[in-house]
Amino acid sequence: MEISSYDLELDIDYAKMTYRGKEKITVALDGSPFVINALDLHISQVKVQGQKAAFSHDNAKEELRIDGTSKGKNEIDIDFTGTVNDALVGLYKARSKSGIMLTTQFESTGARRMFPCLDNPGYKAEFSLTVIIDSDLEAISNMPVESEARNGGRKSVKFRKTPRMSTYLLYLGIGKFDNMTKKGGSVDFILTAPKGHLNSSEFPLDIAIKVVDFYEKYFGIKYALPKMHLIAVPEFAAGAMENWGAITYRESVLLVNESTSTAVKKRVAEVIAHEIAHQWFGDLVTMKWWNDLWLNESFATFMAFKTVDNLFPKWEMFGNFLISETEGALAGDSLHNSHPIDVDVKDPTSVAMIFDEISYGKGGSILRMIESYAGPDNFMNGIRAYLKEKSYGNAEGHDLWQAIEKVSRLPVTKIMEAWIRKMGYPAVQVSRKGDSISLRQQQFFLNGAKSETVWPVPLTVVREKGTESVLFEGKEMEIPSGGFVKLNANQTGFYRVNYSAELFREAVSKSGKLSNLDRWGILNDQYAFLMSRIISLDEYITRIREFFSDTNHLIVDEISGDLNQLHLIMPENERIRALAAEYVSAHVKRLGAKKAGEDENISVLRGQLWQRLALVDQKWAKETSAMFSDFMHVDPDIRTGVAFSEAVSVNSVAEIEKVFMKVQSDEDRMKLISSMGFLSGEKNTGRVMDLVASGGIKKQDIMRFFVAAAMNPANRKFMIDTLPTAIEEMRKIYAGTAYTSRMVEAVVPYIGIGREDETGKLLKKLGNPDIDLGTKKGLEYLEAYSALAKAVGK
């Protein structure tokens, strides 16, 4: 079966938020029944080859079965009606202060909510879309407008036909918009937001133009469409979505203005680069089925950081990559309830559950490891061959491995197949044995469990006179000890390294010769070994003290972040609180006030330290809270720290809400919502819950409050009591996604500390398939946190 085209017309009643649809599907059939997808639509009539045909619509199965088709070419006409919904999927309402924007979010199975279609990435087609709307509204889709015809107070907008693409990439946006346009080569780049919301510099457009230029050269293939919209959506479940030629974003990861912090500016560049990578890897070439979704996401993740690192070398984006992608993946993949990268997806509605740190972070980290192993040029040339061969079609993961293997003549397929099919990763134990260095791999579990799984590990060995590579395929091996410094150069490998005490001391003594990525890796591994109780708290503190004088931003971020988390896990442990306050305070003083033209990473670090110090130093929080009354004139990089200081020191929701209602940017709202989690007392938390229920806090942002409140030791009882409500609110907003499950995973490890039995019973009572994975992972983290707290004591 092959669908060649959808000709779709939607007549939209903006006042009633309903629409009438007509579509013609042109399909070549092999004689088997024609069954497509439709969800929450009313099908009024179906014609096959111009003749009325019988049909049956099973909404529960999301299927529309059409009778009367024949072998060969068929033209099928369907008349239907639908409703614009309130959940953040399908065709939905995105509310803002200036009105309602209609927008779509189709990945993975949302297209069937707007129109009947074969909602499967393997069935690509051309789309011709026409919308009939009120004449004062505008419409945006994947392609430019071909024609517009007015008729009284209505108008018909017809878009040019798309290239062959999957249903989940179709886009429709309707509303009143402000636009900013720039030309990049022959492509029109258009920054768009609802009227009154385009509060941005040209930075997003400039980044998009540079990124497209980089990718055209890297991939050896021109961007395929005549225009690219970058669309700010006021309410949006995901961070962004790669609809071909009409990319949607949360306002906070697209618009850049005077309130944008340095960290978010870097994030905006990375997210834009991520979605534009998909225009080739995902849109031009698409996975055959959802089990290869990880390849789409991991490739875009890795390429985004690589691209922005190339455009802005001073930003040191691979430090951000380790923190935002590799670190989370290493944590999640140390659980028994993790999953392999390549998951057997039978039901596309379950694909949302694998949009996680494994698909993005582990997948991206494995690609970084393979690029390091095969070499950057071989990696690039393999990708070029793959994209050229599969353009406008579908592919599977092994197609890419084979392309890189053919160019590099290295066993890329064997290595990748092992890493994507096996859950978890190894910790390599390293010790001296005579004139050799002895290596032994053992799967790393957060709870210290053992397994016999072995990986083909592309090891990089850092020696005093250079770096060498070796493939570690067995349980044990030995390498020469001459000039040995450490394993895993620049943390390109997805594994941990557990050095003997002797080799740890030697590595630290040579740390002046190591990159900041290498030093970060050593520290991150120590924290993981503490959490799994391989080393004690005393050993951990002794080891990290060796790095206390290291002023590199990555190192200070890692140590301060780890000490901060230990304090939140064990808030009554005075030794940890005092150590965190001592360390963070020293670096806050060292950095001082912002200096003109300072390194962007220093500006980001200062903001992180101000926030962390507010949670461990009451005197600092009280002094800093005085700045809150002038919040909008505070440097954006330290606003989170000021808001947290206000929350923990003054503890008044009224003051924070006053500022919250005045601020204009989503970024500032999110900072204030996070700080609300660190308020305490029924009056404060009750008022925040009123804002959640009334929509005062945007639907897309309520998870931020729940997670922050769970981390606050003073609010854990409140969050246990509130969890059923939180789950219900999240379900209403995020239907068909994994966000509710992720919220459960994030809050359970904190709210359950000291209340393990109560939490377990509550989760059993709340049990549901849509939160099952988050519940299991959350309880596994809770078990580790509780065990650590018990082992350390007060």
XYZ file of C-alpha atoms in Angstrom, residues 231-617:
387
model
C 6.747 29.921 15.674
C 6.406 30.918 19.336
C 3.414 29.068 20.801
C 2.053 30.482 24.105
C 0.970 27.062 25.463
C 2.979 24.075 24.340
C 3.631 20.696 25.954
C 6.982 19.958 24.328
C 9.962 22.304 24.180
C 9.776 22.441 20.393
C 8.558 20.420 17.381
C 10.238 19.951 14.003
C 7.207 20.328 11.682
C 8.857 20.636 8.268
C 9.176 24.323 7.413
C 6.961 25.411 10.359
C 8.868 24.696 13.562
C 7.016 25.379 16.817
C 8.648 26.403 20.105
C 7.753 27.385 23.612
C 8.214 31.138 23.895
C 10.947 30.607 26.489
C 13.200 28.634 24.105
C 12.767 30.932 21.092
C 12.312 34.603 21.990
C 15.366 36.543 23.169
C 15.092 39.985 24.808
C 16.451 42.094 27.665
C 15.025 39.612 30.212
C 16.777 36.603 28.657
C 19.498 35.087 30.807
C 22.776 33.894 29.308
C 21.898 30.256 30.059
C 18.599 30.557 28.197
C 20.268 32.348 25.270
C 22.587 29.340 24.894
C 19.580 27.038 25.256
C 17.660 28.944 22.543
C 20.555 28.465 20.105
C 20.765 24.751 20.943
C 17.004 24.117 20.616
C 16.843 25.984 17.289
C 19.802 23.906 16.035
C 18.125 20.693 17.308
C 14.863 21.314 15.442
C 16.633 22.429 12.268
C 18.748 19.227 12.316
C 15.437 17.356 12.116
C 14.631 19.113 8.822
C 17.134 16.666 7.329
C 17.278 13.908 9.926
C 13.636 13.093 10.640
C 11.794 15.132 7.997
C 13.762 14.523 4.772
C 14.675 11.016 5.974
C 12.239 9.525 8.492
C 12.317 6.378 10.608
C 10.189 3.503 9.275
C 8.638 2.923 12.677
C 8.722 4.421 16.146
C 11.311 1.973 17.503
C 13.896 4.078 15.624
C 12.549 7.345 17.069
C 15.654 7.445 19.269
C 17.806 7.867 16.155
C 15.865 10.997 15.139
C 16.145 12.519 18.584
C 19.664 11.455 19.521
C 21.057 12.605 16.190
C 19.376 16.027 16.477
C 20.586 16.260 20.088
C 24.218 15.521 19.225
C 24.247 17.662 16.056
C 22.700 20.659 17.851
C 25.520 20.822 20.396
C 28.134 20.138 17.709
C 26.743 22.943 15.527
C 26.423 25.577 18.259
C 29.902 24.615 19.520
C 31.172 25.308 15.994
C 29.356 28.661 15.774
C 30.267 29.825 19.299
C 33.478 28.045 20.430
C 33.731 30.223 23.575
C 30.448 28.789 24.835
C 32.069 25.330 25.254
C 28.818 23.584 24.385
C 30.095 20.064 25.029
C 30.302 20.955 28.701
C 26.574 21.723 28.479
C 26.099 18.457 26.570
C 27.627 16.447 29.427
C 25.470 18.198 32.028
C 22.139 18.315 30.180
C 22.329 15.068 28.183
C 25.007 12.579 29.279
C 24.632 13.061 33.043
C 20.866 12.493 33.054
C 21.212 9.484 30.762
C 23.888 7.920 32.969
C 21.572 8.369 35.968
C 18.446 7.002 34.253
C 20.297 4.088 32.667
C 21.631 2.940 36.029
C 18.103 1.898 37.031
C 16.613 -1.587 36.697
C 13.583 0.173 35.179
C 15.540 1.768 32.354
C 15.111 0.441 28.798
C 17.330 -0.221 25.784
C 17.720 2.603 23.280
C 16.040 0.450 20.633
C 12.628 -0.470 22.056
C 10.100 -2.746 20.389
C 7.141 -0.382 19.897
C 4.019 -2.372 19.047
C 1.495 0.346 19.827
C 2.302 3.884 18.608
C 0.310 5.393 21.492
C 2.988 4.017 23.860
C 5.813 5.714 21.961
C 5.493 8.797 24.193
C 6.972 6.785 27.059
C 10.306 6.528 25.228
C 10.677 10.284 24.666
C 13.117 10.320 27.565
C 16.708 10.675 28.734
C 17.595 7.405 26.989
C 16.239 8.407 23.543
C 17.815 11.857 23.704
C 20.724 11.760 26.144
C 22.069 8.224 25.895
C 21.439 8.092 22.148
C 23.238 11.411 21.627
C 26.111 10.294 23.865
C 26.496 7.017 21.960
C 26.674 8.944 18.669
C 29.357 11.188 20.193
C 31.231 8.019 21.224
C 30.971 6.570 17.700
C 32.109 9.836 16.094
C 35.162 9.775 18.361
C 35.804 6.103 17.474
C 35.246 6.333 13.689
C 36.687 9.835 13.316
C 34.786 13.069 12.542
C 35.294 12.917 8.751
C 34.219 9.278 8.462
C 31.193 10.026 10.628
C 30.197 13.008 8.456
C 30.735 11.178 5.155
C 28.695 8.195 6.382
C 25.814 10.530 7.291
C 26.025 12.248 3.889
C 25.777 8.903 2.071
C 22.840 7.825 4.273
C 20.859 11.050 3.749
C 21.494 11.095 0.008
C 20.326 7.498 -0.436
C 17.222 7.792 1.772
C 15.992 11.346 0.910
C 12.158 11.672 0.966
C 11.959 8.086 2.190
C 12.190 6.010 5.356
C 15.146 4.299 6.983
C 16.203 2.145 9.929
C 19.083 2.562 12.349
C 21.239 -0.126 10.789
C 21.166 1.802 7.474
C 23.172 4.565 9.173
C 25.629 2.215 10.937
C 26.343 0.476 7.650
C 26.953 3.794 5.915
C 29.478 4.893 8.574
C 31.074 1.426 8.637
C 31.492 1.427 4.845
C 33.374 4.731 4.982
C 35.423 4.052 8.154
C 36.087 0.308 7.624
C 35.618 -0.141 11.378
C 33.117 -2.515 13.114
C 30.601 0.299 13.724
C 27.534 -1.912 13.222
C 28.663 -4.501 15.766
C 29.376 -1.819 18.374
C 26.167 0.157 17.775
C 23.907 -2.899 17.731
C 25.255 -3.927 21.144
C 24.862 -0.458 22.646
C 21.336 0.169 21.377
C 19.944 -3.266 22.243
C 21.391 -3.640 25.749
C 20.008 -1.664 28.644
C 22.548 0.013 30.898
C 26.280 0.621 30.621
C 29.493 -0.508 32.333
C 31.680 0.941 35.045
C 35.281 0.084 34.202
C 37.277 -0.827 37.299
C 40.913 0.254 36.918
C 43.878 -0.884 39.031
C 47.623 -1.378 38.678
C 48.890 -4.911 38.123
C 52.684 -5.043 37.866
C 53.693 -3.206 34.699
C 50.132 -3.172 33.394
C 46.849 -1.432 34.048
C 44.122 -3.987 34.736
C 40.618 -3.220 33.437
C 37.416 -5.000 34.389
C 33.932 -4.014 33.228
C 30.844 -4.441 35.382
C 27.364 -3.071 34.689
C 26.702 -0.048 36.895
C 23.449 -0.089 38.863
C 22.369 2.683 41.217
C 21.505 0.097 43.879
C 24.856 -1.674 43.529
C 23.445 -4.840 41.897
C 25.655 -6.980 39.642
C 25.182 -8.443 36.166
C 27.298 -10.367 33.677
C 26.481 -8.097 30.699
C 29.514 -7.079 28.638
C 29.725 -4.250 26.082
C 32.174 -3.611 23.231
C 33.579 -0.399 24.750
C 35.524 1.998 22.491
C 37.975 3.034 25.216
C 40.120 6.143 24.984
C 43.280 6.029 27.114
C 44.785 9.356 28.197
C 48.552 9.104 28.588
C 51.069 11.809 29.433
C 52.206 11.986 25.799
C 48.838 11.658 24.038
C 45.606 9.690 23.694
C 45.076 6.243 22.187
C 41.982 4.165 21.387
C 41.339 0.495 22.082
C 38.211 -1.661 21.772
C 37.486 -3.375 25.107
C 35.288 -6.361 24.215
C 35.732 -8.836 27.066
C 35.073 -8.853 30.782
C 38.728 -8.080 31.542
C 41.832 -6.844 29.750
C 45.206 -5.306 30.477
C 46.899 -2.325 28.870
C 50.470 -0.993 29.305
C 50.895 1.305 32.311
C 53.503 3.648 30.821
C 52.417 7.276 31.168
C 48.845 6.276 32.112
C 46.696 9.165 33.371
C 43.009 8.188 32.951
C 40.388 6.555 30.757
C 37.643 8.246 28.710
C 39.288 11.259 27.086
C 36.986 14.317 27.212
C 34.173 12.024 28.407
C 33.364 10.859 24.872
C 32.517 7.362 26.139
C 29.247 6.327 27.761
C 30.690 4.524 30.770
C 31.954 5.274 34.251
C 35.485 4.676 35.552
C 36.203 3.461 39.093
C 39.916 3.936 39.843
C 41.755 2.213 42.654
C 42.763 4.631 45.430
C 46.338 4.665 44.088
C 45.341 5.486 40.490
C 42.791 8.060 41.647
C 45.545 9.928 43.524
C 47.799 9.755 40.465
C 45.058 11.061 38.149
C 44.333 13.961 40.514
C 48.049 14.791 40.761
C 48.103 15.122 36.953
C 44.792 16.983 36.722
C 46.596 20.099 35.481
C 47.160 18.199 32.230
C 43.506 17.155 31.937
C 40.731 19.020 30.125
C 37.822 20.428 32.106
C 35.642 17.695 30.536
C 38.020 15.051 31.925
C 37.989 16.618 35.392
C 34.179 16.895 35.269
C 33.979 13.178 34.409
C 36.086 12.177 37.405
C 33.855 14.209 39.739
C 30.584 13.030 38.214
C 31.692 9.414 38.623
C 32.545 9.999 42.302
C 29.041 11.301 42.960
C 27.519 8.245 41.260
C 29.724 5.936 43.346
C 28.562 7.740 46.505
C 24.901 7.385 45.488
C 25.374 3.655 44.870
C 27.351 3.400 48.138
C 30.515 2.100 46.432
C 32.341 4.848 48.334
C 31.375 6.415 51.672
C 30.469 10.050 52.304
C 33.878 10.540 53.973
C 35.686 9.147 50.920
C 33.541 11.272 48.616
C 34.245 14.496 50.498
C 37.977 13.725 50.657
C 38.052 13.135 46.900
C 36.064 16.210 45.844
C 38.098 18.470 48.184
C 41.016 17.839 45.822
C 39.079 19.967 43.299
C 37.823 22.744 45.612
C 40.410 25.230 44.307
C 39.553 24.448 40.654
C 37.817 27.553 39.291
C 36.615 26.152 35.969
C 32.876 26.755 35.540
C 32.108 23.078 34.785
C 33.894 21.873 37.902
C 32.278 24.446 40.191
C 28.855 23.687 38.699
C 29.303 19.938 39.253
C 30.516 20.143 42.864
C 27.997 22.800 43.929
C 25.139 20.956 42.209
C 26.019 17.637 43.831
C 26.358 19.170 47.307
C 23.061 20.971 46.793
C 21.284 17.731 45.899
C 22.809 15.953 48.905
C 21.435 18.743 51.107
C 17.934 18.318 49.623
C 18.114 14.546 50.177
C 19.429 14.955 53.743
C 18.279 18.431 54.864
C 18.957 17.714 58.543
C 22.593 16.774 57.941
C 24.437 19.871 59.160
C 27.814 18.673 57.888
C 26.547 18.584 54.282
C 24.729 21.922 54.566
C 27.781 23.639 56.051
C 30.111 22.155 53.422
C 27.777 23.266 50.620
C 27.502 26.772 52.101
C 31.284 27.012 52.557
C 32.037 25.891 48.998
C 29.329 27.858 47.178
C 29.865 31.012 49.234
C 33.603 31.006 48.464
C 32.928 30.865 44.729
C 30.164 33.491 44.882
C 32.659 35.850 46.555
C 35.370 34.960 44.046
C 33.124 35.750 41.079
C 31.816 39.005 42.558
C 29.523 41.229 40.506
C 29.058 40.834 36.758
C 31.780 42.472 34.685
C 31.331 44.003 31.243
C 32.277 41.534 28.529
C 32.844 38.608 30.912
C 32.799 35.016 29.660
C 29.201 33.810 29.167
C 29.866 30.637 31.165
C 30.899 32.724 34.179
C 27.609 34.641 33.958
C 25.697 31.338 33.867
C 27.695 29.917 36.796
C 27.057 32.985 38.959
C 23.305 32.503 38.487
C 23.493 28.832 39.458
C 25.552 29.597 42.556
C 23.205 32.360 43.748
C 20.264 29.962 43.538
C 22.100 27.138 45.334
C 23.441 29.396 48.085
C 19.913 30.623 48.856
C 18.979 27.048 49.877
C 21.925 26.427 52.219
C 22.714 29.873 53.711
